[in-house]
PDB file of C-alpha atoms in Angstrom:
ATOM      1  CA  MET A   1     187.570 160.838 181.792  1.00  0.00           C
ATOM      2  CA  LYS A   2     187.520 157.983 184.297  1.00  0.00           C
ATOM      3  CA  ARG A   3     184.776 155.445 183.962  1.00  0.00           C
ATOM      4  CA  ALA A   4     182.492 154.875 186.925  1.00  0.00           C
ATOM      5  CA  THR A   5     182.920 151.547 188.684  1.00  0.00           C
ATOM      6  CA  ARG A   6     180.544 149.042 187.173  1.00  0.00           C
ATOM      7  CA  ASN A   7     179.502 145.434 187.414  1.00  0.00           C
ATOM      8  CA  ARG A   8     182.226 143.252 185.899  1.00  0.00           C
ATOM      9  CA  GLU A   9     179.831 141.069 183.926  1.00  0.00           C
ATOM     10  CA  LYS A  10     177.994 144.097 182.531  1.00  0.00           C
ATOM     11  CA  SER A  11     181.296 145.617 181.453  1.00  0.00           C
ATOM     12  CA  ARG A  12     182.305 142.401 179.714  1.00  0.00           C
ATOM     13  CA  GLN A  13     178.969 142.229 177.903  1.00  0.00           C
ATOM     14  CA  GLU A  14     179.226 145.879 176.870  1.00  0.00           C
ATOM     15  CA  ILE A  15     182.623 145.242 175.305  1.00  0.00           C
ATOM     16  CA  ILE A  16     181.230 142.241 173.400  1.00  0.00           C
ATOM     17  CA  GLU A  17     178.164 144.084 172.113  1.00  0.00           C
ATOM     18  CA  LYS A  18     180.039 147.202 171.023  1.00  0.00           C
ATOM     19  CA  SER A  19     182.805 145.162 169.390  1.00  0.00           C
ATOM     20  CA  ALA A  20     180.374 142.863 167.567  1.00  0.00           C
ATOM     21  CA  PRO A  21     179.701 145.045 164.484  1.00  0.00           C
ATOM     22  CA  ILE A  22     183.434 145.738 164.075  1.00  0.00           C
ATOM     23  CA  PHE A  23     184.523 142.096 164.130  1.00  0.00           C
ATOM     24  CA  ASN A  24     181.630 141.114 161.864  1.00  0.00           C
ATOM     25  CA  LYS A  25     182.450 143.797 159.298  1.00  0.00           C
ATOM     26  CA  TYR A  26     186.255 143.701 159.320  1.00  0.00           C
ATOM     27  CA  GLY A  27     186.983 140.159 160.524  1.00  0.00           C
ATOM     28  CA  TYR A  28     189.587 139.194 163.088  1.00  0.00           C
ATOM     29  CA  ALA A  29     192.581 140.258 161.013  1.00  0.00           C
ATOM     30  CA  GLY A  30     191.035 143.593 159.998  1.00  0.00           C
ATOM     31  CA  THR A  31     189.863 144.558 163.484  1.00  0.00           C
ATOM     32  CA  LYS A  32     192.475 146.634 165.299  1.00  0.00           C
ATOM     33  CA  MET A  33     192.580 147.247 169.037  1.00  0.00           C
ATOM     34  CA  ASP A  34     192.280 150.995 168.438  1.00  0.00           C
ATOM     35  CA  MET A  35     188.939 150.374 166.734  1.00  0.00           C
ATOM     36  CA  ILE A  36     187.706 148.353 169.708  1.00  0.00           C
ATOM     37  CA  ILE A  37     188.927 150.988 172.186  1.00  0.00           C
ATOM     38  CA  GLU A  38     187.124 153.727 170.258  1.00  0.00           C
ATOM     39  CA  ALA A  39     183.886 151.745 169.954  1.00  0.00           C
ATOM     40  CA  THR A  40     183.743 150.550 173.550  1.00  0.00           C
ATOM     41  CA  GLY A  41     185.268 153.458 175.461  1.00  0.00           C
ATOM     42  CA  PHE A  42     187.428 150.979 177.375  1.00  0.00           C
ATOM     43  CA  GLN A  43     191.186 151.276 177.399  1.00  0.00           C
ATOM     44  CA  LYS A  44     193.361 148.367 176.294  1.00  0.00           C
ATOM     45  CA  GLY A  45     194.063 147.284 179.872  1.00  0.00           C
ATOM     46  CA  GLY A  46     190.356 147.353 180.674  1.00  0.00           C
ATOM     47  CA  ILE A  47     189.548 145.158 177.683  1.00  0.00           C
ATOM     48  CA  TYR A  48     192.279 142.664 178.492  1.00  0.00           C
ATOM     49  CA  GLY A  49     191.026 142.616 182.058  1.00  0.00           C
ATOM     50  CA  HIS A  50     187.967 140.811 180.670  1.00  0.00           C
ATOM     51  CA  PHE A  51     189.508 138.840 177.799  1.00  0.00           C
ATOM     52  CA  ASP A  52     192.792 136.947 177.572  1.00  0.00           C
ATOM     53  CA  SER A  53     193.459 138.121 174.017  1.00  0.00           C
ATOM     54  CA  LYS A  54     191.893 139.707 170.962  1.00  0.00           C
ATOM     55  CA  MET A  55     191.048 136.191 169.760  1.00  0.00           C
ATOM     56  CA  ASP A  56     189.296 135.446 173.057  1.00  0.00           C
ATOM     57  CA  LEU A  57     187.161 138.557 172.505  1.00  0.00           C
ATOM     58  CA  ALA A  58     186.529 137.618 168.858  1.00  0.00           C
ATOM     59  CA  ARG A  59     185.198 134.206 169.907  1.00  0.00           C
ATOM     60  CA  ALA A  60     182.945 135.760 172.543  1.00  0.00           C
ATOM     61  CA  VAL A  61     181.658 138.146 169.869  1.00  0.00           C
ATOM     62  CA  PHE A  62     180.948 135.263 167.485  1.00  0.00           C
ATOM     63  CA  LYS A  63     178.897 133.496 170.168  1.00  0.00           C
ATOM     64  CA  TYR A  64     176.980 136.708 170.828  1.00  0.00           C
ATOM     65  CA  ASN A  65     176.344 137.312 167.112  1.00  0.00           C
ATOM     66  CA  SER A  66     175.242 133.697 166.691  1.00  0.00           C
ATOM     67  CA  GLN A  67     172.689 134.151 169.459  1.00  0.00           C
ATOM     68  CA  LEU A  68     171.329 137.233 167.668  1.00  0.00           C
ATOM     69  CA  ILE A  69     170.806 135.140 164.540  1.00  0.00           C
ATOM     70  CA  ARG A  70     169.268 132.276 166.513  1.00  0.00           C
ATOM     71  CA  GLY A  71     166.923 134.745 168.213  1.00  0.00           C
ATOM     72  CA  ILE A  72     165.447 135.881 164.899  1.00  0.00           C
ATOM     73  CA  TYR A  73     164.541 132.341 163.856  1.00  0.00           C
ATOM     74  CA  GLU A  74     163.261 131.377 167.307  1.00  0.00           C
ATOM     75  CA  LYS A  75     161.128 134.526 167.484  1.00  0.00           C
ATOM     76  CA  GLU A  76     159.270 133.435 164.360  1.00  0.00           C
ATOM     77  CA  ALA A  77     158.938 129.769 165.334  1.00  0.00           C
ATOM     78  CA  ASN A  78     156.309 128.596 167.806  1.00  0.00           C
ATOM     79  CA  GLN A  79     156.851 125.167 169.339  1.00  0.00           C
ATOM     80  CA  ASN A  80     153.068 124.670 169.460  1.00  0.00           C
ATOM     81  CA  GLU A  81     152.708 125.073 165.703  1.00  0.00           C
ATOM     82  CA  SER A  82     152.364 122.151 163.341  1.00  0.00           C
ATOM     83  CA  PRO A  83     155.564 120.926 161.622  1.00  0.00           C
ATOM     84  CA  LYS A  84     154.472 122.676 158.427  1.00  0.00           C
ATOM     85  CA  GLU A  85     153.999 125.963 160.230  1.00  0.00           C
ATOM     86  CA  GLN A  86     157.300 125.568 162.075  1.00  0.00           C
ATOM     87  CA  LEU A  87     159.161 125.137 158.787  1.00  0.00           C
ATOM     88  CA  LEU A  88     157.357 128.104 157.227  1.00  0.00           C
ATOM     89  CA  SER A  89     158.119 130.128 160.365  1.00  0.00           C
ATOM     90  CA  PHE A  90     161.776 129.257 159.878  1.00  0.00           C
ATOM     91  CA  LEU A  91     161.594 130.749 156.380  1.00  0.00           C
ATOM     92  CA  ARG A  92     159.881 133.838 157.767  1.00  0.00           C
ATOM     93  CA  GLY A  93     162.823 134.161 160.120  1.00  0.00           C
ATOM     94  CA  PHE A  94     165.118 134.114 157.089  1.00  0.00           C
ATOM     95  CA  ARG A  95     163.130 136.899 155.441  1.00  0.00           C
ATOM     96  CA  SER A  96     163.141 138.869 158.680  1.00  0.00           C
ATOM     97  CA  TYR A  97     166.934 138.542 158.778  1.00  0.00           C
ATOM     98  CA  ILE A  98     167.148 139.851 155.207  1.00  0.00           C
ATOM     99  CA  GLU A  99     164.896 142.844 155.882  1.00  0.00           C
ATOM    100  CA  HIS A 100     166.195 143.686 159.359  1.00  0.00           C
ATOM    101  CA  PRO A 101     169.691 142.239 159.878  1.00  0.00           C
ATOM    102  CA  PRO A 102     170.543 142.341 163.597  1.00  0.00           C
ATOM    103  CA  ILE A 103     174.153 143.211 162.853  1.00  0.00           C
ATOM    104  CA  GLN A 104     175.937 144.830 159.937  1.00  0.00           C
ATOM    105  CA  GLY A 105     178.606 143.075 157.875  1.00  0.00           C
ATOM    106  CA  GLY A 106     176.810 139.950 156.712  1.00  0.00           C
ATOM    107  CA  CYS A 107     176.187 136.603 158.354  1.00  0.00           C
ATOM    108  CA  PRO A 108     178.547 135.986 161.324  1.00  0.00           C
ATOM    109  CA  LEU A 109     178.481 132.250 160.624  1.00  0.00           C
ATOM    110  CA  LEU A 110     179.586 132.685 157.014  1.00  0.00           C
ATOM    111  CA  ASN A 111     182.159 135.336 157.913  1.00  0.00           C
ATOM    112  CA  MET A 112     183.777 133.224 160.626  1.00  0.00           C
ATOM    113  CA  ALA A 113     183.748 130.094 158.445  1.00  0.00           C
ATOM    114  CA  ILE A 114     185.556 131.872 155.616  1.00  0.00           C
ATOM    115  CA  GLU A 115     188.134 133.498 157.883  1.00  0.00           C
ATOM    116  CA  ALA A 116     188.792 130.377 159.979  1.00  0.00           C
ATOM    117  CA  ASP A 117     189.253 128.115 156.953  1.00  0.00           C
ATOM    118  CA  ASP A 118     191.966 125.557 157.776  1.00  0.00           C
ATOM    119  CA  THR A 119     194.077 127.931 159.836  1.00  0.00           C
ATOM    120  CA  ASP A 120     192.160 128.016 163.121  1.00  0.00           C
ATOM    121  CA  GLU A 121     190.689 124.758 164.390  1.00  0.00           C
ATOM    122  CA  THR A 122     189.005 126.328 167.426  1.00  0.00           C
ATOM    123  CA  ASN A 123     187.079 128.835 165.304  1.00  0.00           C
ATOM    124  CA  ARG A 124     186.182 126.137 162.790  1.00  0.00           C
ATOM    125  CA  LEU A 125     184.723 124.057 165.611  1.00  0.00           C
ATOM    126  CA  LEU A 126     182.705 127.032 166.879  1.00  0.00           C
ATOM    127  CA  VAL A 127     181.126 127.353 163.433  1.00  0.00           C
ATOM    128  CA  LYS A 128     180.623 123.597 163.219  1.00  0.00           C
ATOM    129  CA  ASP A 129     178.822 123.506 166.578  1.00  0.00           C
ATOM    130  CA  PHE A 130     176.474 126.296 165.530  1.00  0.00           C
ATOM    131  CA  LEU A 131     175.784 124.561 162.208  1.00  0.00           C
ATOM    132  CA  ASN A 132     175.065 121.287 163.997  1.00  0.00           C
ATOM    133  CA  ASP A 133     172.578 122.982 166.334  1.00  0.00           C
ATOM    134  CA  TRP A 134     170.889 124.597 163.349  1.00  0.00           C
ATOM    135  CA  LYS A 135     170.811 121.317 161.416  1.00  0.00           C
ATOM    136  CA  GLU A 136     169.457 119.343 164.369  1.00  0.00           C
ATOM    137  CA  GLY A 137     166.666 121.863 164.891  1.00  0.00           C
ATOM    138  CA  LEU A 138     165.600 121.475 161.268  1.00  0.00           C
ATOM    139  CA  GLU A 139     165.908 117.696 161.481  1.00  0.00           C
ATOM    140  CA  ARG A 140     163.521 117.647 164.456  1.00  0.00           C
ATOM    141  CA  ILE A 141     160.940 119.637 162.491  1.00  0.00           C
ATOM    142  CA  LEU A 142     161.305 117.373 159.453  1.00  0.00           C
ATOM    143  CA  GLU A 143     161.094 114.172 161.503  1.00  0.00           C
ATOM    144  CA  SER A 144     158.002 115.380 163.361  1.00  0.00           C
ATOM    145  CA  GLY A 145     156.392 116.252 160.023  1.00  0.00           C
ATOM    146  CA  ILE A 146     157.033 112.745 158.687  1.00  0.00           C
ATOM    147  CA  GLN A 147     155.584 111.220 161.853  1.00  0.00           C
ATOM    148  CA  ALA A 148     152.541 113.490 161.621  1.00  0.00           C
ATOM    149  CA  GLY A 149     152.010 112.414 158.017  1.00  0.00           C
ATOM    150  CA  VAL A 150     152.332 115.922 156.587  1.00  0.00           C
ATOM    151  CA  PHE A 151     155.831 115.526 155.082  1.00  0.00           C
ATOM    152  CA  LYS A 152     156.869 112.964 152.480  1.00  0.00           C
ATOM    153  CA  GLU A 153     158.252 109.759 153.986  1.00  0.00           C
ATOM    154  CA  ASP A 154     161.094 109.386 151.482  1.00  0.00           C
ATOM    155  CA  ILE A 155     162.942 112.612 152.336  1.00  0.00           C
ATOM    156  CA  ASN A 156     166.391 112.408 153.866  1.00  0.00           C
ATOM    157  CA  VAL A 157     166.038 114.767 156.848  1.00  0.00           C
ATOM    158  CA  THR A 158     169.767 115.421 157.217  1.00  0.00           C
ATOM    159  CA  GLN A 159     170.254 116.118 153.516  1.00  0.00           C
ATOM    160  CA  GLU A 160     167.218 118.413 153.388  1.00  0.00           C
ATOM    161  CA  ALA A 161     168.326 120.278 156.535  1.00  0.00           C
ATOM    162  CA  PHE A 162     171.758 120.914 155.062  1.00  0.00           C
ATOM    163  CA  PHE A 163     170.213 121.942 151.736  1.00  0.00           C
ATOM    164  CA  ILE A 164     168.042 124.544 153.476  1.00  0.00           C
ATOM    165  CA  ILE A 165     171.038 125.887 155.432  1.00  0.00           C
ATOM    166  CA  ALA A 166     173.264 125.951 152.324  1.00  0.00           C
ATOM    167  CA  THR A 167     170.588 127.803 150.347  1.00  0.00           C
ATOM    168  CA  ILE A 168     170.162 130.405 153.073  1.00  0.00           C
ATOM    169  CA  GLU A 169     173.885 130.964 153.589  1.00  0.00           C
ATOM    170  CA  GLY A 170     174.566 130.993 149.861  1.00  0.00           C
ATOM    171  CA  SER A 171     171.850 133.566 149.252  1.00  0.00           C
ATOM    172  CA  ILE A 172     173.256 135.818 151.991  1.00  0.00           C
ATOM    173  CA  MET A 173     176.699 135.607 150.410  1.00  0.00           C
ATOM    174  CA  LEU A 174     175.328 136.420 146.944  1.00  0.00           C
ATOM    175  CA  GLY A 175     173.139 139.203 148.279  1.00  0.00           C
ATOM    176  CA  GLN A 176     176.080 140.747 150.094  1.00  0.00           C
ATOM    177  CA  VAL A 177     178.332 140.624 147.027  1.00  0.00           C
ATOM    178  CA  LYS A 178     175.601 141.934 144.706  1.00  0.00           C
ATOM    179  CA  ARG A 179     174.283 144.401 147.327  1.00  0.00           C
ATOM    180  CA  SER A 180     170.803 143.099 146.545  1.00  0.00           C
ATOM    181  CA  ILE A 181     168.037 142.416 149.048  1.00  0.00           C
ATOM    182  CA  ARG A 182     165.799 141.627 146.092  1.00  0.00           C
ATOM    183  CA  LEU A 183     168.087 138.746 145.100  1.00  0.00           C
ATOM    184  CA  MET A 184     167.926 137.237 148.591  1.00  0.00           C
ATOM    185  CA  MET A 185     164.141 137.616 148.689  1.00  0.00           C
ATOM    186  CA  GLY A 186     163.882 135.848 145.331  1.00  0.00           C
ATOM    187  CA  ILE A 187     165.946 132.926 146.607  1.00  0.00           C
ATOM    188  CA  SER A 188     163.778 132.838 149.731  1.00  0.00           C
ATOM    189  CA  ASP A 189     160.691 132.506 147.512  1.00  0.00           C
ATOM    190  CA  SER A 190     162.360 129.724 145.507  1.00  0.00           C
ATOM    191  CA  LEU A 191     163.298 127.873 148.707  1.00  0.00           C
ATOM    192  CA  LYS A 192     159.683 128.082 149.877  1.00  0.00           C
ATOM    193  CA  ARG A 193     158.478 126.598 146.585  1.00  0.00           C
ATOM    194  CA  TYR A 194     161.095 123.840 146.851  1.00  0.00           C
ATOM    195  CA  ILE A 195     159.900 122.937 150.347  1.00  0.00           C
ATOM    196  CA  GLU A 196     156.264 122.915 149.255  1.00  0.00           C
ATOM    197  CA  LEU A 197     157.032 120.624 146.306  1.00  0.00           C
ATOM    198  CA  ARG A 198     159.777 118.384 147.731  1.00  0.00           C
ATOM    199  CA  ILE A 199     158.909 118.118 151.426  1.00  0.00           C
ATOM    200  CA  PHE A 200     155.199 118.848 151.954  1.00  0.00           C
ATOM    201  CA  LYS A 201     152.675 116.204 151.028  1.00  0.00           C
TER     202      LYS A 201
END
């Protein structure tokens, strides 16, 4: 059956959104064009009318998935909250991700980082940029807490930001391998205690 004519940008976005779970679950190498065609309802020519290659689509999907993850954390955080509340809101975002993952197949950031490795510099840089944004957001919270006198002055904001990110990503990886939400929740509780003891005054 022929598809009705539609807005080009809407069609492109539809392809991205319907391809997102496939790329996230199977990775770039494991995702076949037939799978994308079946999921989207677009023929191969229609897909390549919007994307230069399968890799071009995969990168667009990663950006979309990354925004889904960012949205969960931003939904919990309120810029008008105190630094303490902002950091606790960030942790609530983590728990929300565990309980209601926006996309199946694990964390897109972790998945792309593992698959890119040293073989694809462009994909590695996409992951790096997302990590830097995440780190800088945490650094701003930590610095504002020090200035407000509610966080300890001797903390290294960059080191602590990376530690929080590494703990979150590591727990997602372990939880995925062990198929255990309970494990991830336990690590979330431990991270909260760490923050209360190491960062809060």
